[in-house]
Short mmCIF file of C-alpha atoms in Angstrom, two decimals:
data_model
loop_
_atom_site.label_atom_id
_atom_site.label_comp_id
_atom_site.label_asym_id
_atom_site.label_seq_id
_atom_site.Cartn_x
_atom_site.Cartn_y
_atom_site.Cartn_z
CA UNK A 1 7.49 -16.14 -36.39
CA UNK A 2 6.24 -18.42 -33.69
CA UNK A 3 3.02 -20.33 -34.45
CA UNK A 4 1.60 -21.68 -31.22
CA UNK A 5 -2.08 -22.20 -30.68
CA UNK A 6 -2.66 -20.26 -27.45
CA UNK A 7 -1.23 -16.77 -27.21
CA UNK A 8 -1.83 -13.95 -24.74
CA UNK A 9 -0.48 -10.42 -24.94
CA UNK A 10 1.33 -9.33 -21.79
CA UNK A 11 0.55 -6.01 -20.16
CA UNK A 12 3.43 -3.65 -19.23
CA UNK A 13 2.83 -4.36 -15.53
CA UNK A 14 3.23 -8.10 -16.03
CA UNK A 15 6.46 -7.57 -17.88
CA UNK A 16 8.11 -6.24 -14.75
CA UNK A 17 9.07 -9.69 -13.51
CA UNK A 18 9.73 -13.18 -14.75
CA UNK A 19 8.26 -14.47 -11.52
CA UNK A 20 5.02 -12.71 -12.31
CA UNK A 21 4.84 -14.58 -15.60
CA UNK A 22 5.46 -17.84 -13.78
CA UNK A 23 2.64 -17.18 -11.35
CA UNK A 24 0.24 -17.04 -14.27
CA UNK A 25 0.72 -20.67 -15.22
CA UNK A 26 -2.66 -22.45 -14.85
CA UNK A 27 -2.70 -25.88 -13.25
CA UNK A 28 -3.75 -27.59 -16.46
CA UNK A 29 -1.06 -25.95 -18.64
CA UNK A 30 2.00 -27.99 -19.50
CA UNK A 31 4.31 -25.01 -19.87
CA UNK A 32 4.47 -21.26 -20.36
CA UNK A 33 6.46 -19.65 -23.15
CA UNK A 34 7.38 -15.94 -23.09
CA UNK A 35 8.87 -14.35 -26.21
CA UNK A 36 9.15 -11.19 -28.36
CA UNK A 37 10.72 -8.98 -25.68
CA UNK A 38 13.12 -6.16 -26.47
CA UNK A 39 15.40 -7.93 -24.03
CA UNK A 40 15.03 -10.72 -21.49
CA UNK A 41 17.49 -10.09 -18.69
CA UNK A 42 18.48 -13.29 -16.89
CA UNK A 43 21.13 -11.95 -14.55
CA UNK A 44 23.53 -14.71 -15.55
CA UNK A 45 25.93 -12.17 -17.03
CA UNK A 46 25.98 -8.61 -18.34
CA UNK A 47 25.97 -9.80 -21.93
CA UNK A 48 23.58 -12.73 -21.63
CA UNK A 49 20.74 -12.13 -24.10
CA UNK A 50 17.94 -14.63 -24.75
CA UNK A 51 14.95 -14.51 -27.09
CA UNK A 52 12.51 -16.51 -24.97
CA UNK A 53 12.11 -18.53 -21.82
CA UNK A 54 9.97 -21.46 -20.81
CA UNK A 55 8.44 -22.36 -17.43
CA UNK A 56 7.01 -25.64 -16.28
CA UNK A 57 3.63 -26.25 -14.66
CA UNK A 58 5.05 -25.34 -11.25
CA UNK A 59 6.30 -21.96 -12.44
CA UNK A 60 9.97 -22.93 -12.56
CA UNK A 61 11.93 -21.57 -15.52
CA UNK A 62 13.34 -24.62 -17.26
CA UNK A 63 15.02 -22.99 -20.24
CA UNK A 64 16.01 -19.58 -21.59
CA UNK A 65 17.63 -19.13 -24.97
CA UNK A 66 16.90 -18.91 -28.69
CA UNK A 67 13.23 -18.87 -29.66
CA UNK A 68 13.22 -21.99 -31.83
CA UNK A 69 15.14 -24.00 -29.26
CA UNK A 70 12.90 -22.80 -26.42
CA UNK A 71 9.76 -23.50 -28.45
CA UNK A 72 10.82 -27.08 -29.04
CA UNK A 73 11.50 -27.61 -25.36
CA UNK A 74 8.25 -26.01 -24.31
CA UNK A 75 6.08 -28.03 -26.66
CA UNK A 76 3.13 -27.17 -28.85
CA UNK A 77 0.53 -27.14 -26.06
CA UNK A 78 2.17 -24.34 -24.11
CA UNK A 79 0.38 -21.14 -23.25
CA UNK A 80 2.35 -18.30 -24.80
CA UNK A 81 2.81 -14.70 -23.76
CA UNK A 82 3.86 -12.12 -26.35
CA UNK A 83 6.04 -9.62 -24.48
CA UNK A 84 5.26 -7.07 -27.22
CA UNK A 85 8.75 -5.60 -27.28
CA UNK A 86 8.96 -4.83 -23.56
CA UNK A 87 11.97 -5.33 -21.34
CA UNK A 88 11.61 -8.44 -19.15
CA UNK A 89 13.61 -8.91 -15.97
CA UNK A 90 13.47 -10.98 -12.76
CA UNK A 91 11.18 -9.89 -9.98
CA UNK A 92 12.58 -7.50 -7.38
CA UNK A 93 13.29 -8.82 -3.90
CA UNK A 94 13.15 -6.08 -1.27
CA UNK A 95 15.41 -7.01 1.64
CA UNK A 96 14.03 -4.33 3.98
CA UNK A 97 10.33 -3.70 3.44
CA UNK A 98 7.61 -2.33 5.70
CA UNK A 99 4.80 -4.18 4.01
CA UNK A 100 2.19 -3.67 6.70
CA UNK A 101 2.97 0.06 6.82
CA UNK A 102 2.49 0.19 3.05
CA UNK A 103 -0.85 -1.55 3.47
CA UNK A 104 -1.87 0.92 6.14
CA UNK A 105 -1.12 3.85 3.83
CA UNK A 106 -2.94 2.25 0.91
CA UNK A 107 -6.11 1.56 2.86
CA UNK A 108 -6.42 4.99 4.46
CA UNK A 109 -7.57 8.22 2.79
CA UNK A 110 -4.79 10.14 1.05
CA UNK A 111 -5.01 13.85 1.90
CA UNK A 112 -1.91 15.06 0.07
CA UNK A 113 -3.82 16.78 -2.74
CA UNK A 114 -6.30 18.59 -0.52
CA UNK A 115 -6.56 22.37 -0.74
CA UNK A 116 -8.71 23.08 2.30
CA UNK A 117 -10.20 21.57 5.48
CA UNK A 118 -13.51 21.29 3.64
CA UNK A 119 -11.94 19.10 0.97
CA UNK A 120 -10.43 16.91 3.69
CA UNK A 121 -13.88 16.40 5.19
CA UNK A 122 -15.37 15.40 1.83
CA UNK A 123 -12.64 12.81 1.23
CA UNK A 124 -13.16 11.39 4.71
CA UNK A 125 -16.93 11.17 4.25
CA UNK A 126 -16.49 9.30 0.96
CA UNK A 127 -14.02 6.90 2.58
CA UNK A 128 -16.47 6.13 5.38
CA UNK A 129 -19.20 5.49 2.82
CA UNK A 130 -17.08 3.18 0.66
CA UNK A 131 -15.60 1.24 3.58
CA UNK A 132 -18.87 1.14 5.50
CA UNK A 133 -17.06 2.08 8.69
CA UNK A 134 -18.96 2.04 11.95
CA UNK A 135 -19.56 5.33 13.69
CA UNK A 136 -17.33 4.42 16.61
CA UNK A 137 -14.36 3.13 14.60
CA UNK A 138 -11.36 5.44 14.57
CA UNK A 139 -11.00 7.27 11.27
CA UNK A 140 -7.35 7.83 10.38
CA UNK A 141 -5.74 9.47 7.36
CA UNK A 142 -2.45 10.97 6.28
CA UNK A 143 -1.06 13.78 4.17
CA UNK A 144 -2.74 17.11 4.92
CA UNK A 145 -0.57 20.20 4.65
CA UNK A 146 -1.98 23.57 5.69
CA UNK A 147 0.80 25.34 3.81
CA UNK A 148 -0.90 24.29 0.55
CA UNK A 149 -4.26 25.70 1.64
CA UNK A 150 -5.53 29.18 0.82
CA UNK A 151 -5.64 30.14 4.50
CA UNK A 152 -2.18 28.73 5.22
CA UNK A 153 -3.30 28.21 8.81
CA UNK A 154 -3.58 25.12 10.99
CA UNK A 155 -7.05 23.57 11.00
CA UNK A 156 -9.05 22.89 14.17
CA UNK A 157 -11.33 20.22 15.60
CA UNK A 158 -14.36 22.32 14.71
CA UNK A 159 -13.60 21.71 11.01
CA UNK A 160 -14.26 18.01 11.62
CA UNK A 161 -16.90 18.00 14.34
CA UNK A 162 -20.01 18.68 12.27
CA UNK A 163 -19.36 15.77 9.89
CA UNK A 164 -18.01 13.43 12.58
CA UNK A 165 -19.62 14.20 15.95
CA UNK A 166 -19.31 10.63 17.29
CA UNK A 167 -16.45 9.22 15.21
CA UNK A 168 -12.94 9.77 16.60
CA UNK A 169 -10.79 11.29 13.85
CA UNK A 170 -6.98 11.45 13.78
CA UNK A 171 -5.22 12.88 10.73
CA UNK A 172 -1.43 12.97 10.44
CA UNK A 173 0.30 15.81 8.63
CA UNK A 174 2.39 15.11 5.52
CA UNK A 175 5.67 15.29 7.46
CA UNK A 176 4.51 13.23 10.44
CA UNK A 177 5.20 16.12 12.83
CA UNK A 178 1.58 17.12 13.50
CA UNK A 179 -1.73 15.43 14.15
CA UNK A 180 -5.22 16.85 13.78
CA UNK A 181 -7.99 15.49 16.00
CA UNK A 182 -11.68 16.18 16.27
CA UNK A 183 -13.47 16.73 19.58
CA UNK A 184 -14.45 13.06 19.90
CA UNK A 185 -10.81 11.96 19.59
CA UNK A 186 -9.77 14.55 22.19
CA UNK A 187 -12.53 13.32 24.49
CA UNK A 188 -11.27 9.75 24.21
CA UNK A 189 -7.71 10.93 24.84
CA UNK A 190 -8.73 12.38 28.18
CA UNK A 191 -7.89 15.75 29.66
CA UNK A 192 -4.75 17.21 28.12
CA UNK A 193 -2.14 18.82 30.37
CA UNK A 194 -2.08 22.58 30.72
CA UNK A 195 1.61 22.62 29.91
CA UNK A 196 3.18 21.42 26.66
CA UNK A 197 5.27 18.24 26.86
CA UNK A 198 8.99 18.41 26.23
CA UNK A 199 9.58 18.32 22.49
CA UNK A 200 5.93 18.91 21.63
CA UNK A 201 3.20 21.50 21.55
CA UNK A 202 -0.56 21.55 22.02
CA UNK A 203 -1.94 24.24 19.74
CA UNK A 204 -4.61 26.19 21.62
CA UNK A 205 -7.37 28.70 20.97
CA UNK A 206 -7.03 32.15 22.53
CA UNK A 207 -9.02 30.93 25.55
CA UNK A 208 -6.47 28.17 26.18
CA UNK A 209 -8.52 25.16 25.02
CA UNK A 210 -6.89 22.75 22.55
CA UNK A 211 -7.66 23.33 18.88
CA UNK A 212 -7.15 19.67 18.05
CA UNK A 213 -3.72 20.10 16.43
CA UNK A 214 -0.85 18.50 18.33
CA UNK A 215 2.80 18.82 17.35
CA UNK A 216 5.59 16.24 17.66
CA UNK A 217 5.71 14.66 21.14
CA UNK A 218 2.26 16.00 21.99
CA UNK A 219 0.78 13.77 19.29
CA UNK A 220 1.09 10.77 21.59
CA UNK A 221 -1.70 12.10 23.80
CA UNK A 222 -4.11 11.02 21.06
CA UNK A 223 -2.23 8.47 18.96
CA UNK A 224 -1.50 6.27 21.97
CA UNK A 225 -5.25 5.95 22.61
CA UNK A 226 -6.00 4.48 19.19
CA UNK A 227 -6.76 0.76 19.60
CA UNK A 228 -4.90 -1.93 17.70
CA UNK A 229 -6.54 -2.76 14.35
CA UNK A 230 -8.85 -5.75 14.17
CA UNK A 231 -7.71 -8.94 12.45
CA UNK A 232 -9.91 -8.15 9.45
CA UNK A 233 -8.35 -4.70 9.10
CA UNK A 234 -4.84 -6.16 9.33
CA UNK A 235 -5.71 -8.73 6.67
CA UNK A 236 -7.10 -5.98 4.45
CA UNK A 237 -3.88 -3.99 4.78
CA UNK A 238 -1.63 -6.94 4.05
CA UNK A 239 -3.72 -7.89 1.02
CA UNK A 240 -3.54 -4.34 -0.36
CA UNK A 241 0.22 -4.19 0.16
CA UNK A 242 0.89 -7.53 -1.52
CA UNK A 243 -1.25 -6.56 -4.50
CA UNK A 244 0.68 -3.30 -4.83
CA UNK A 245 3.98 -5.16 -4.66
CA UNK A 246 2.86 -7.55 -7.38
CA UNK A 247 1.72 -4.73 -9.64
CA UNK A 248 5.18 -3.19 -9.43
CA UNK A 249 7.26 -6.32 -9.94
CA UNK A 250 8.21 -6.91 -6.31
CA UNK A 251 7.96 -10.68 -5.97
CA UNK A 252 9.79 -11.18 -2.67
CA UNK A 253 10.03 -9.17 0.53
CA UNK A 254 11.68 -9.33 3.93
CA UNK A 255 9.30 -7.66 6.38
CA UNK A 256 11.12 -5.27 8.71
CA UNK A 257 8.11 -4.34 10.79
CA UNK A 258 7.07 -7.54 12.55
CA UNK A 259 7.23 -7.13 16.31
CA UNK A 260 4.84 -9.73 17.69
CA UNK A 261 3.49 -13.21 17.11
CA UNK A 262 0.18 -11.83 15.88
CA UNK A 263 1.95 -10.24 12.92
CA UNK A 264 3.77 -13.47 12.17
CA UNK A 265 0.51 -15.41 12.36
CA UNK A 266 -1.02 -12.98 9.87
CA UNK A 267 1.74 -13.66 7.32
CA UNK A 268 1.58 -17.40 7.85
CA UNK A 269 -2.18 -17.31 7.34
CA UNK A 270 -1.69 -15.36 4.11
CA UNK A 271 0.83 -17.91 2.85
CA UNK A 272 -1.44 -20.82 3.70
CA UNK A 273 -4.43 -19.11 2.13
CA UNK A 274 -2.71 -18.23 -1.12
CA UNK A 275 -2.28 -14.55 -0.32
CA UNK A 276 1.25 -14.62 -1.73
CA UNK A 277 1.04 -15.06 -5.48
#
């Protein structure tokens, strides 16, 4: 059994990637030693099995092999991580990732579990309270599905208006084929046409006025009016996405959703500020 002075137990989340282990190396630590895994997969070959690996102060893996051999290379002052019988493997690298989209989803209310318009409103109110959103900032969310509700019917703007009389609200259905707006959002969208657009539909009350639910191509009447997010909101989304990636062992990504220099600047700022860990 290994007898090193400083030992930490690794959580299952940390065991998802060797690179995650390496990122834990403090500046004043000589090395990091990881051992006691059910298997440490190196990727060098299908049959390559090692008992431990050692990383230097910069996070680079300098040796992987038998425990005694690795211990001697690492040295007695190393910080050690007991893998507690978990499977250890290299971090995933996603070659086509929509990181900013992930961040957008993570930082907006999730409506997938809602059973009624009233429950949607309560989730939105709690989100506004926790995020301290201003009254005039667009409130967006995703995931409602009227087919899971008791009524089984499309909601309307009146379901949202009492709670959000001055806040524009835009909620996207679970399949992305419908949007639900309150009266404030419709007001900001301007007068809607009397005829449905090709490939879309404006759901209307019996008197012909829009209910607030727009289908497919009609969604653009509202969604196109939503302003671009502020820099602070974009930073919040990127931070949430990177944290989620790290928790799940994704240690490298190739962003497939960058379309302007502002997005590139955001990533470069995150790199310079230590946002990538």
